[in-house]
Coordinates of C-alpha atoms (C1' of nucleotides) in Angstrom, one line a residue:
Chain B
M27 CA 119.0 75.2 129.1
S28 CA 115.8 77.0 130.0
P29 CA 112.5 76.5 128.3
V30 CA 111.5 78.8 125.5
Y31 CA 110.6 82.3 126.6
P32 CA 110.3 81.1 130.2
S33 CA 108.3 84.1 131.3
A34 CA 106.8 87.1 129.7
Q35 CA 109.0 89.2 132.0
R36 CA 112.2 87.9 130.7
K37 CA 113.5 90.1 127.9
I38 CA 115.7 88.8 125.1
A39 CA 119.1 90.3 124.6
C40 CA 119.2 93.0 122.0
E41 CA 121.6 90.8 120.1
S42 CA 118.7 88.4 119.4
C43 CA 116.4 91.1 118.1
A44 CA 115.5 91.6 114.5
L45 CA 116.0 95.3 115.0
Y46 CA 119.5 94.8 116.3
E47 CA 121.0 95.5 112.9
L48 CA 119.5 98.9 113.2
C49 CA 119.7 99.5 116.9
E50 CA 123.2 98.5 117.5
P51 CA 125.3 98.5 114.3
V52 CA 128.2 96.2 114.7
A53 CA 130.7 97.9 112.5
A54 CA 132.8 100.0 114.9
G55 CA 133.0 103.6 114.1
D56 CA 130.0 103.8 111.8
R57 CA 127.5 106.4 112.8
L58 CA 124.3 104.6 112.2
L59 CA 123.7 104.2 115.9
D60 CA 123.7 107.9 116.4
L61 CA 121.1 108.1 113.6
I62 CA 118.7 105.4 114.6
E63 CA 119.0 104.9 118.3
P64 CA 117.4 108.1 119.4
Q65 CA 114.4 107.4 117.2
I66 CA 113.6 104.0 118.9
R67 CA 110.7 104.0 121.4
K68 CA 111.9 101.6 123.9
D69 CA 110.0 99.3 126.3
I70 CA 106.4 99.9 125.3
T71 CA 104.4 97.5 127.5
L72 CA 101.2 95.7 126.5
Q73 CA 98.8 93.7 128.7
P74 CA 97.3 90.3 127.7
G75 CA 94.7 90.8 125.0
E76 CA 95.8 94.3 124.2
T77 CA 96.0 95.2 120.5
L78 CA 99.2 96.7 119.2
V79 CA 98.3 97.3 115.6
E80 CA 95.1 96.7 113.7
E81 CA 94.5 95.3 110.2
D82 CA 94.0 97.9 107.5
L83 CA 94.6 100.8 109.8
H84 CA 97.0 103.5 108.8
A85 CA 100.5 102.3 109.8
N86 CA 102.7 104.9 111.6
F87 CA 105.0 102.6 113.5
F88 CA 106.6 99.2 113.2
Y89 CA 107.8 97.2 116.2
A90 CA 110.2 94.6 117.4
I91 CA 109.1 92.3 120.2
T92 CA 111.5 92.3 123.1
S93 CA 109.5 90.1 125.5
G94 CA 106.2 88.2 125.5
S95 CA 104.3 87.0 122.5
F96 CA 101.6 88.0 120.0
K97 CA 99.1 86.5 117.7
L98 CA 98.3 87.8 114.3
T99 CA 94.7 87.7 113.1
N100 CA 92.8 88.7 110.0
R101 CA 89.1 89.3 109.5
T102 CA 87.3 86.9 107.1
L103 CA 83.6 86.8 106.1
N104 CA 82.8 84.3 108.8
G105 CA 85.0 85.1 111.7
T106 CA 88.6 85.7 112.6
Q107 CA 91.5 83.8 111.2
V108 CA 94.7 83.4 113.3
T109 CA 97.5 83.9 110.8
G110 CA 100.6 83.7 112.9
F111 CA 102.4 83.8 116.2
L112 CA 105.3 86.1 117.0
F113 CA 108.0 85.9 119.7
P114 CA 110.8 88.0 121.0
G115 CA 113.1 89.1 118.1
D116 CA 110.2 89.1 115.6
L117 CA 109.0 92.2 113.8
I118 CA 105.4 93.5 113.7
G119 CA 104.0 95.7 111.0
H120 CA 107.1 96.4 108.9
E121 CA 105.4 94.9 105.8
A122 CA 103.0 97.9 106.1
Q123 CA 105.6 100.1 104.5
H124 CA 104.3 98.8 101.2
R125 CA 100.6 99.8 101.5
G126 CA 100.8 102.1 104.5
Q127 CA 98.3 99.8 106.2
Y128 CA 98.9 96.9 108.6
A129 CA 98.4 93.5 107.0
A130 CA 97.1 91.9 110.2
T131 CA 96.0 92.7 113.7
A132 CA 98.5 91.9 116.4
V133 CA 97.2 91.1 119.9
A134 CA 99.4 90.4 122.9
L135 CA 99.0 86.9 124.3
E136 CA 100.6 87.9 127.6
T137 CA 102.3 90.9 129.2
S138 CA 104.7 91.9 126.4
R139 CA 107.2 94.6 125.6
V140 CA 108.1 96.0 122.2
C141 CA 110.4 98.7 120.7
G142 CA 108.9 100.9 118.1
L143 CA 110.2 102.9 115.2
A144 CA 108.2 105.4 113.3
M145 CA 107.9 104.7 109.5
E146 CA 108.2 108.4 109.0
D147 CA 111.5 108.6 110.9
L148 CA 112.8 105.7 108.9
R149 CA 111.7 107.2 105.6
H150 CA 113.4 110.5 106.6
M151 CA 116.7 108.8 107.5
L152 CA 116.6 106.8 104.4
G153 CA 115.5 109.6 102.2
N154 CA 118.5 111.6 103.4
V155 CA 120.8 108.8 102.5
H156 CA 119.7 107.7 99.1
P157 CA 116.4 107.4 97.2
L158 CA 117.2 103.8 96.1
Y159 CA 116.6 102.6 99.7
Q160 CA 112.9 103.3 99.7
R161 CA 112.5 101.6 96.4
L162 CA 114.2 98.4 97.6
I163 CA 112.4 98.4 100.9
N164 CA 109.1 98.9 99.1
L165 CA 109.9 96.0 96.8
H166 CA 110.5 93.7 99.8
A167 CA 107.5 94.9 101.7
R168 CA 105.3 94.4 98.7
H169 CA 106.5 90.8 98.2
A170 CA 106.1 90.1 101.9
Y171 CA 102.5 91.3 101.8
L172 CA 101.6 89.2 98.7
Q173 CA 103.3 86.2 100.2
F174 CA 101.3 86.7 103.4
R175 CA 98.1 87.0 101.6
Q176 CA 98.7 84.1 99.3
T177 CA 99.6 81.7 102.2
R178 CA 98.0 82.6 105.4
L179 CA 94.5 83.2 104.1
I180 CA 94.4 80.2 101.8
M181 CA 95.7 77.4 103.8
P182 CA 94.0 77.2 107.1
R183 CA 90.5 76.6 105.6
T184 CA 88.9 73.5 106.9
S185 CA 86.9 72.4 103.8
A186 CA 88.2 71.5 100.4
A187 CA 85.9 74.0 98.8
G188 CA 87.1 76.7 101.2
K189 CA 90.7 76.0 100.1
L190 CA 90.0 76.0 96.4
C191 CA 87.9 79.2 96.6
A192 CA 90.5 81.0 98.7
F193 CA 93.1 80.0 96.1
L194 CA 90.9 81.2 93.2
F195 CA 90.1 84.4 95.0
D196 CA 93.8 85.1 95.5
L197 CA 94.4 84.5 91.8
H198 CA 91.4 86.8 91.1
L199 CA 93.0 89.6 93.2
R200 CA 96.4 89.1 91.6
A201 CA 94.9 89.3 88.1
E202 CA 92.9 92.5 88.9
E203 CA 96.0 94.1 90.5
R204 CA 97.7 93.5 87.1
G205 CA 94.9 95.2 85.3
F206 CA 93.5 92.0 83.8
D207 CA 89.9 90.7 84.0
G208 CA 90.0 88.8 87.3
S209 CA 86.9 86.8 86.4
R210 CA 88.6 84.9 83.6
L211 CA 91.5 82.9 84.9
R212 CA 94.0 80.7 83.0
L213 CA 95.6 78.1 85.3
P214 CA 99.0 77.3 83.8
M215 CA 99.6 74.6 86.4
N216 CA 98.1 71.1 86.4
R217 CA 95.6 69.7 88.9
A218 CA 98.2 67.7 90.7
D219 CA 100.2 70.9 91.5
I220 CA 97.1 72.7 92.7
A221 CA 96.1 69.8 94.9
N222 CA 99.6 69.5 96.4
F223 CA 99.7 73.2 97.0
L224 CA 96.3 73.1 98.8
G225 CA 97.0 69.9 100.7
L226 CA 94.2 68.0 98.9
T227 CA 94.2 65.0 96.6
Q228 CA 93.6 65.4 92.9
E229 CA 90.3 63.6 93.1
T230 CA 88.9 65.8 95.8
L231 CA 90.0 68.9 94.0
S232 CA 88.4 67.6 90.8
R233 CA 85.1 66.9 92.7
V234 CA 85.1 70.4 94.1
F235 CA 85.6 71.9 90.6
S236 CA 82.8 69.8 89.3
R237 CA 80.5 70.8 92.2
L238 CA 81.2 74.5 91.7
K239 CA 80.5 74.1 88.0
R240 CA 77.3 72.2 88.7
E241 CA 76.3 75.1 91.0
R242 CA 77.0 77.7 88.3
I243 CA 79.6 79.4 90.4
L244 CA 82.4 78.5 88.0
D245 CA 82.7 77.6 84.4
V246 CA 85.5 75.1 84.1
S247 CA 87.1 73.9 80.9
A248 CA 90.5 72.4 81.6
K249 CA 92.9 75.2 82.3
H250 CA 90.4 78.0 81.7
I251 CA 88.2 79.1 84.6
Q252 CA 85.4 81.6 84.4
I253 CA 84.2 83.0 87.7
L254 CA 80.4 83.4 87.4
Q255 CA 79.7 84.4 91.0
I256 CA 82.6 86.1 92.7
E257 CA 80.6 86.8 95.9
A258 CA 79.9 83.1 96.3
I259 CA 83.6 82.3 95.8
Q260 CA 84.6 84.9 98.4
K261 CA 82.0 83.5 100.8
L262 CA 83.1 79.9 100.4
A263 CA 86.7 81.1 100.8
S264 CA 86.1 81.8 104.4
D265 CA 85.0 78.2 105.3
Chain W
M6 CA 89.2 92.7 79.0
S7 CA 91.4 89.8 78.2
P8 CA 91.9 86.8 80.4
V9 CA 94.8 86.7 82.8
Y10 CA 98.1 86.2 81.2
P11 CA 96.5 85.1 78.0
S12 CA 99.5 83.4 76.7
A13 CA 103.0 82.7 77.9
Q14 CA 104.3 84.8 75.0
R15 CA 102.7 88.0 76.0
K16 CA 104.9 90.0 78.2
I17 CA 103.7 92.3 80.9
A18 CA 104.6 96.0 80.7
C19 CA 107.6 97.0 82.7
E20 CA 105.3 99.3 84.7
S21 CA 103.7 96.2 86.2
C22 CA 106.9 94.5 87.2
A23 CA 108.1 94.4 90.8
L24 CA 111.5 95.4 89.6
Y25 CA 110.1 98.5 87.9
E26 CA 111.1 100.6 90.9
L27 CA 114.7 99.6 90.2
C28 CA 114.6 99.4 86.4
E29 CA 112.8 102.6 85.6
P30 CA 113.0 105.1 88.5
V31 CA 110.1 107.4 88.1
A32 CA 111.6 110.5 89.7
A33 CA 112.9 112.5 86.7
G34 CA 116.5 113.5 86.8
D35 CA 117.7 110.9 89.3
R36 CA 120.5 108.8 88.1
L37 CA 119.4 105.4 89.5
L38 CA 118.5 104.2 86.0
D39 CA 122.1 104.7 84.9
L40 CA 123.3 102.7 87.9
I41 CA 120.9 99.8 87.7
E42 CA 119.8 99.4 84.2
P43 CA 123.0 98.1 82.6
Q44 CA 123.2 95.4 85.3
I45 CA 119.9 93.8 84.5
R46 CA 120.0 90.6 82.4
K47 CA 117.0 90.9 80.2
D48 CA 114.8 88.3 78.6
I49 CA 116.2 85.1 79.9
T50 CA 113.9 82.4 78.5
L51 CA 112.9 79.2 80.2
Q52 CA 111.1 76.2 78.7
P53 CA 108.3 74.4 80.5
G54 CA 109.6 72.3 83.3
E55 CA 113.0 74.1 83.4
T56 CA 114.3 75.0 86.8
L57 CA 115.4 78.6 87.4
V58 CA 116.7 78.4 90.9
E59 CA 117.0 75.5 93.3
E60 CA 116.3 75.2 97.0
D61 CA 119.3 75.6 99.2
L62 CA 121.7 76.2 96.4
H63 CA 124.0 79.3 96.6
A64 CA 122.1 82.3 95.4
N65 CA 123.8 84.5 92.9
F66 CA 120.9 86.1 91.1
F67 CA 117.4 87.1 91.8
Y68 CA 114.8 87.5 89.1
A69 CA 111.6 89.2 88.1
I70 CA 109.1 87.4 85.9
T71 CA 108.2 89.2 82.7
S72 CA 106.1 86.5 81.0
G73 CA 104.8 83.0 81.8
S74 CA 104.6 81.5 85.3
F75 CA 106.4 79.4 87.8
K76 CA 105.7 77.1 90.7
L77 CA 107.7 77.1 93.9
T78 CA 108.5 73.7 95.5
N79 CA 110.3 72.5 98.6
R80 CA 111.6 69.1 99.5
T81 CA 110.0 67.4 102.5
L82 CA 110.7 64.0 104.1
N83 CA 108.1 62.3 102.0
G84 CA 108.1 64.1 98.7
T85 CA 107.8 67.5 97.1
Q86 CA 105.6 70.2 98.5
V87 CA 104.3 73.0 96.1
T88 CA 104.6 76.2 98.1
G89 CA 103.5 78.9 95.7
F90 CA 102.7 80.1 92.2
L91 CA 104.3 83.2 90.7
F92 CA 103.2 85.3 87.7
P93 CA 104.6 88.2 85.7
G94 CA 105.7 91.0 88.0
D95 CA 106.6 88.7 90.8
L96 CA 110.1 88.2 92.2
I97 CA 112.0 85.0 92.5
G98 CA 114.9 84.4 94.9
H99 CA 115.2 87.9 96.4
E100 CA 114.6 86.5 99.9
A101 CA 117.9 84.6 99.5
Q102 CA 119.7 87.8 100.3
H103 CA 119.3 86.8 103.9
R104 CA 120.9 83.3 104.0
G105 CA 122.7 83.3 100.6
Q106 CA 120.6 80.3 99.6
Y107 CA 117.3 80.1 97.7
A108 CA 114.4 79.3 100.0
A109 CA 112.6 77.2 97.3
T110 CA 113.0 75.7 93.9
A111 CA 111.3 77.6 91.0
V112 CA 110.2 75.6 88.0
A113 CA 108.7 77.2 84.8
L114 CA 105.1 76.0 84.2
E115 CA 105.3 77.2 80.6
T116 CA 107.6 79.1 78.3
S117 CA 108.6 82.0 80.5
R118 CA 110.9 85.0 80.5
V119 CA 112.6 86.7 83.4
C120 CA 115.0 89.6 84.1
G121 CA 117.9 88.8 86.4
L122 CA 120.0 90.9 88.7
A123 CA 123.1 89.7 90.4
M124 CA 123.1 90.0 94.2
E125 CA 126.7 90.9 94.0
D126 CA 126.0 93.8 91.7
L127 CA 123.3 95.0 93.9
R128 CA 125.5 94.8 96.9
H129 CA 128.2 96.7 95.2
M130 CA 125.9 99.5 94.1
L131 CA 124.4 99.7 97.5
G132 CA 127.6 99.2 99.4
N133 CA 129.0 102.2 97.7
V134 CA 126.0 104.2 98.8
H135 CA 125.5 103.4 102.5
P136 CA 126.0 100.5 104.8
L137 CA 122.5 101.0 106.3
Y138 CA 121.0 99.4 103.2
Q139 CA 122.3 95.9 103.7
R140 CA 121.0 96.0 107.2
L141 CA 117.5 96.9 106.2
I142 CA 117.4 94.4 103.4
N143 CA 118.6 91.7 105.7
L144 CA 116.0 92.5 108.1
H145 CA 113.3 92.2 105.5
A146 CA 114.8 89.1 103.9
R147 CA 115.1 87.4 107.2
H148 CA 111.5 88.1 108.1
A149 CA 110.3 86.9 104.6
Y150 CA 112.2 83.7 105.0
L151 CA 110.8 82.9 108.5
Q152 CA 107.3 83.8 107.3
F153 CA 107.7 81.5 104.4
R154 CA 108.9 78.6 106.5
Q155 CA 106.2 79.2 109.2
T156 CA 103.4 79.1 106.6
R157 CA 104.2 77.1 103.6
L158 CA 105.6 74.1 105.3
I159 CA 103.0 73.9 108.1
M160 CA 99.7 74.4 106.4
P161 CA 99.4 72.1 103.4
R162 CA 99.7 69.0 105.6
T163 CA 96.7 66.7 105.1
S164 CA 96.4 65.1 108.5
A165 CA 95.8 66.8 111.8
A166 CA 98.9 65.2 113.3
G167 CA 100.9 66.4 110.4
K168 CA 99.7 70.0 111.0
L169 CA 100.3 70.0 114.7
C170 CA 103.8 68.4 114.4
A171 CA 104.8 70.8 111.6
F172 CA 103.7 73.6 113.9
L173 CA 105.6 72.3 116.9
F174 CA 108.6 71.7 114.8
D175 CA 108.6 75.3 113.6
L176 CA 108.4 76.5 117.2
H177 CA 111.2 74.1 118.0
L178 CA 113.4 75.7 115.3
R179 CA 112.5 79.2 116.3
A180 CA 113.4 78.4 119.9
E181 CA 116.8 76.9 119.0
E182 CA 117.5 79.9 116.7
R183 CA 117.1 82.1 119.8
G184 CA 119.5 79.9 121.8
F185 CA 116.9 78.2 123.9
D186 CA 116.3 74.6 124.5
G187 CA 113.9 73.7 121.6
S188 CA 112.7 70.5 123.3
R189 CA 110.9 72.4 126.0
L190 CA 108.2 74.7 124.7
R191 CA 105.8 77.1 126.4
L192 CA 102.7 77.8 124.4
P193 CA 101.4 81.2 125.4
M194 CA 98.4 80.9 123.2
N195 CA 95.3 78.8 124.0
R196 CA 94.1 75.7 122.2
A197 CA 91.4 77.6 120.3
D198 CA 94.1 79.9 118.7
I199 CA 96.3 77.0 117.7
A200 CA 93.3 75.1 116.2
N201 CA 92.2 78.2 114.3
F202 CA 95.7 78.8 113.0
L203 CA 96.0 75.2 111.8
G204 CA 92.5 74.9 110.4
L205 CA 91.4 72.3 112.8
T206 CA 88.7 72.1 115.5
Q207 CA 89.7 72.4 119.2
E208 CA 88.5 68.8 119.8
T209 CA 90.6 67.3 117.0
L210 CA 93.6 69.3 118.2
S211 CA 93.1 68.0 121.7
R212 CA 92.8 64.4 120.5
V213 CA 96.1 64.7 118.6
F214 CA 97.8 66.1 121.7
S215 CA 96.5 63.2 123.7
R216 CA 97.6 60.7 121.1
L217 CA 101.1 62.1 120.9
K218 CA 101.3 62.0 124.7
R219 CA 100.0 58.4 124.8
E220 CA 102.7 57.5 122.3
R221 CA 105.4 59.1 124.4
I222 CA 106.3 61.6 121.6
L223 CA 105.3 64.6 123.7
D224 CA 104.8 65.4 127.3
V225 CA 101.8 67.7 127.5
S226 CA 100.7 69.7 130.6
A227 CA 98.5 72.6 129.6
K228 CA 100.7 75.3 128.1
H229 CA 104.0 73.4 128.7
I230 CA 105.2 70.9 126.1
Q231 CA 108.2 68.7 126.3
I232 CA 109.3 67.1 123.0
L233 CA 110.5 63.6 123.8
Q234 CA 111.1 62.3 120.2
I235 CA 112.0 65.2 117.9
E236 CA 112.6 62.8 115.0
A237 CA 109.1 61.4 115.3
I238 CA 107.8 65.0 115.3
Q239 CA 109.7 65.8 112.2
K240 CA 108.6 62.6 110.4
L241 CA 104.9 63.2 111.3
A242 CA 105.3 66.8 110.2
S243 CA 105.6 65.7 106.6
D244 CA 102.3 63.8 106.5
Chain H
dT7 C1' 88.2 76.8 151.1
dC8 C1' 84.6 76.7 148.1
dC9 C1' 82.2 77.9 144.2
dG10 C1' 81.7 79.8 139.5
dT11 C1' 83.7 80.4 135.2
dT12 C1' 86.7 79.3 131.6
dG13 C1' 89.5 76.2 129.1
dA14 C1' 90.7 71.5 127.9
dT15 C1' 89.6 66.8 127.2
dT16 C1' 86.8 62.8 126.1
dG17 C1' 82.7 60.4 124.0
dA18 C1' 79.2 59.2 120.2
dT19 C1' 77.7 60.0 115.7
dA20 C1' 77.5 61.9 110.9
dT21 C1' 79.9 63.7 107.2
dG22 C1' 83.6 64.7 104.1
dC23 C1' 87.9 63.4 102.4
dG24 C1' 91.4 59.9 101.0
dT25 C1' 92.1 55.7 98.7
dC26 C1' 91.9 52.5 95.0
dA27 C1' 89.9 51.7 90.6
dA28 C1' 87.8 52.7 86.3
dA29 C1' 86.2 55.7 82.7
dT30 C1' 86.5 59.7 80.2
dT31 C1' 88.6 63.6 78.2
dA32 C1' 92.5 66.3 76.5
dC33 C1' 96.9 66.5 74.4
dT34 C1' 100.9 65.1 71.3
dG35 C1' 103.1 63.5 67.4
dA36 C1' 103.1 60.9 63.2
Chain Y
dT21 C1' 93.1 62.7 61.0
dC22 C1' 94.2 59.3 64.0
dA23 C1' 96.3 56.7 67.5
dG24 C1' 98.7 56.5 71.8
dT25 C1' 99.4 58.6 76.1
dA26 C1' 98.8 61.6 79.7
dA27 C1' 95.6 64.3 82.4
dT28 C1' 91.3 64.7 84.5
dT29 C1' 86.9 63.2 86.1
dT30 C1' 83.8 59.9 88.1
dG31 C1' 82.6 55.9 91.2
dA32 C1' 82.6 52.9 95.5
dC33 C1' 84.1 52.4 100.0
dG34 C1' 86.7 53.0 104.5
dC35 C1' 88.6 56.1 107.7
dA36 C1' 89.6 60.6 109.8
dT37 C1' 87.8 64.7 111.2
dA38 C1' 83.8 67.9 112.3
dT39 C1' 79.9 68.3 115.1
dC40 C1' 77.2 68.1 119.2
dA41 C1' 77.4 67.1 123.9
dA42 C1' 79.2 65.9 128.3
dT43 C1' 82.9 65.6 131.6
dC44 C1' 87.0 67.1 133.7
dA45 C1' 90.7 70.3 135.1
dA46 C1' 92.5 75.0 136.0
dC47 C1' 92.0 79.4 137.7
dG48 C1' 90.1 83.6 140.4
dG49 C1' 87.2 85.8 143.5
dA50 C1' 84.4 85.9 147.5

DNA sequence: TCCGTTGATTGATATGCGTCAAATTACTGA
DNA sequence: TCAGTAATTTGACGCATATCAATCAACGGA
């Protein structure tokens, strides 16, 4: 067997592509192919370092990688965070269907090729078929976006305070999105669960809580947290 | 404003629920409500510590949380890893539409209520409408599953070797899934990107590479990695 | 071929986190 | 209210990783 993705030039077979289900419907006789195939922009080529989509920009297309590779990055307060690596068969930007903005920047690591599909075209095709589709897709895209945020921006922090603050900031955002006061959090889980989630020990977690309390950034009383300085939290969350 | 999720008893409004788009279609006059609403199992109640769905078990239902909270966990070689926390409005188990098995175990952190929808019912409703739907949902569910695996099982490792091995093991799996030899990896990204991704410094990353090479677990030559002992990698990946 | 530049590895030291242990605080039920 | 237990915090110490710095290898252009 050959090594993985032996060269950027070698394309994967369409059968291995995440878009295959749309590009080449298997069920014989169904007319999806006629519907989708003409809309696909094939063989868009990117040079190493070139940006395909940019975080927070308006999302018009989503893509499937056919050869090469990409890194995903997100901006933080103190620099850039690499949030993933994508290979042939993976999708880029499809989660943007939820907010209409890309969740991350995608940069080609080598000469790479992608197929593109316009969100608008997809919406049209789906809209013509049944309104339920868009709802379901939105539901999935929303979940994917939240999952992405919850994980990729919390975990890679190097310091314990960074992890905890990123975690608290995520809870803050999620509370605000639900229309609650994001500065007053109730933590229904115990310290052991938080520590396990963050890849820390209970003791270290507890020490960080104590430190943030001592520095008047948080008010901690068991499962109830009051955020006193949200900017400080957000700043520490990038460490 | 009140604190977040002030008590487990307090339900969120249906408007805040991720399932709202299915439960209560906004567009007046469309008949989705008639289709979906009778299928929803409402107000299923769970006690603290009760398990709603279990990792790898056959997935019949997916759920939306209406009150309370859950933790997601996954089994690893040396114990249980907490992989997320979910609150009212979040979905549980919908990503299982891809493999037919739940990606994680969901345990109630407090007395909680959920609404459930049978995958089968959803498939039927959608199947009657258009075959394109299942394709799109599969595409999203597949991506969500891969994203979940790539992130939640790599990042919370405490040791540097654990992070790197979890990363390599993920690349290994992704290569095998594409029909390549997963023991020979080409890393198109540079060390700085990997280090940033894993929340390590370049130097530490390099030392771990050297150590694994010295211990004959890897063969490292710049961007080409040969995995000599995959079991050792998998074992270290749980540290 | 050689040099200049970038990327990767190795080294020395300080700091932060994990570990083991104890003390304190919160919770539960009688 | 109180006791008994679990959960959380605090303390002391060793080790792993970050930091700062130097060396080495890889690559591209003249």
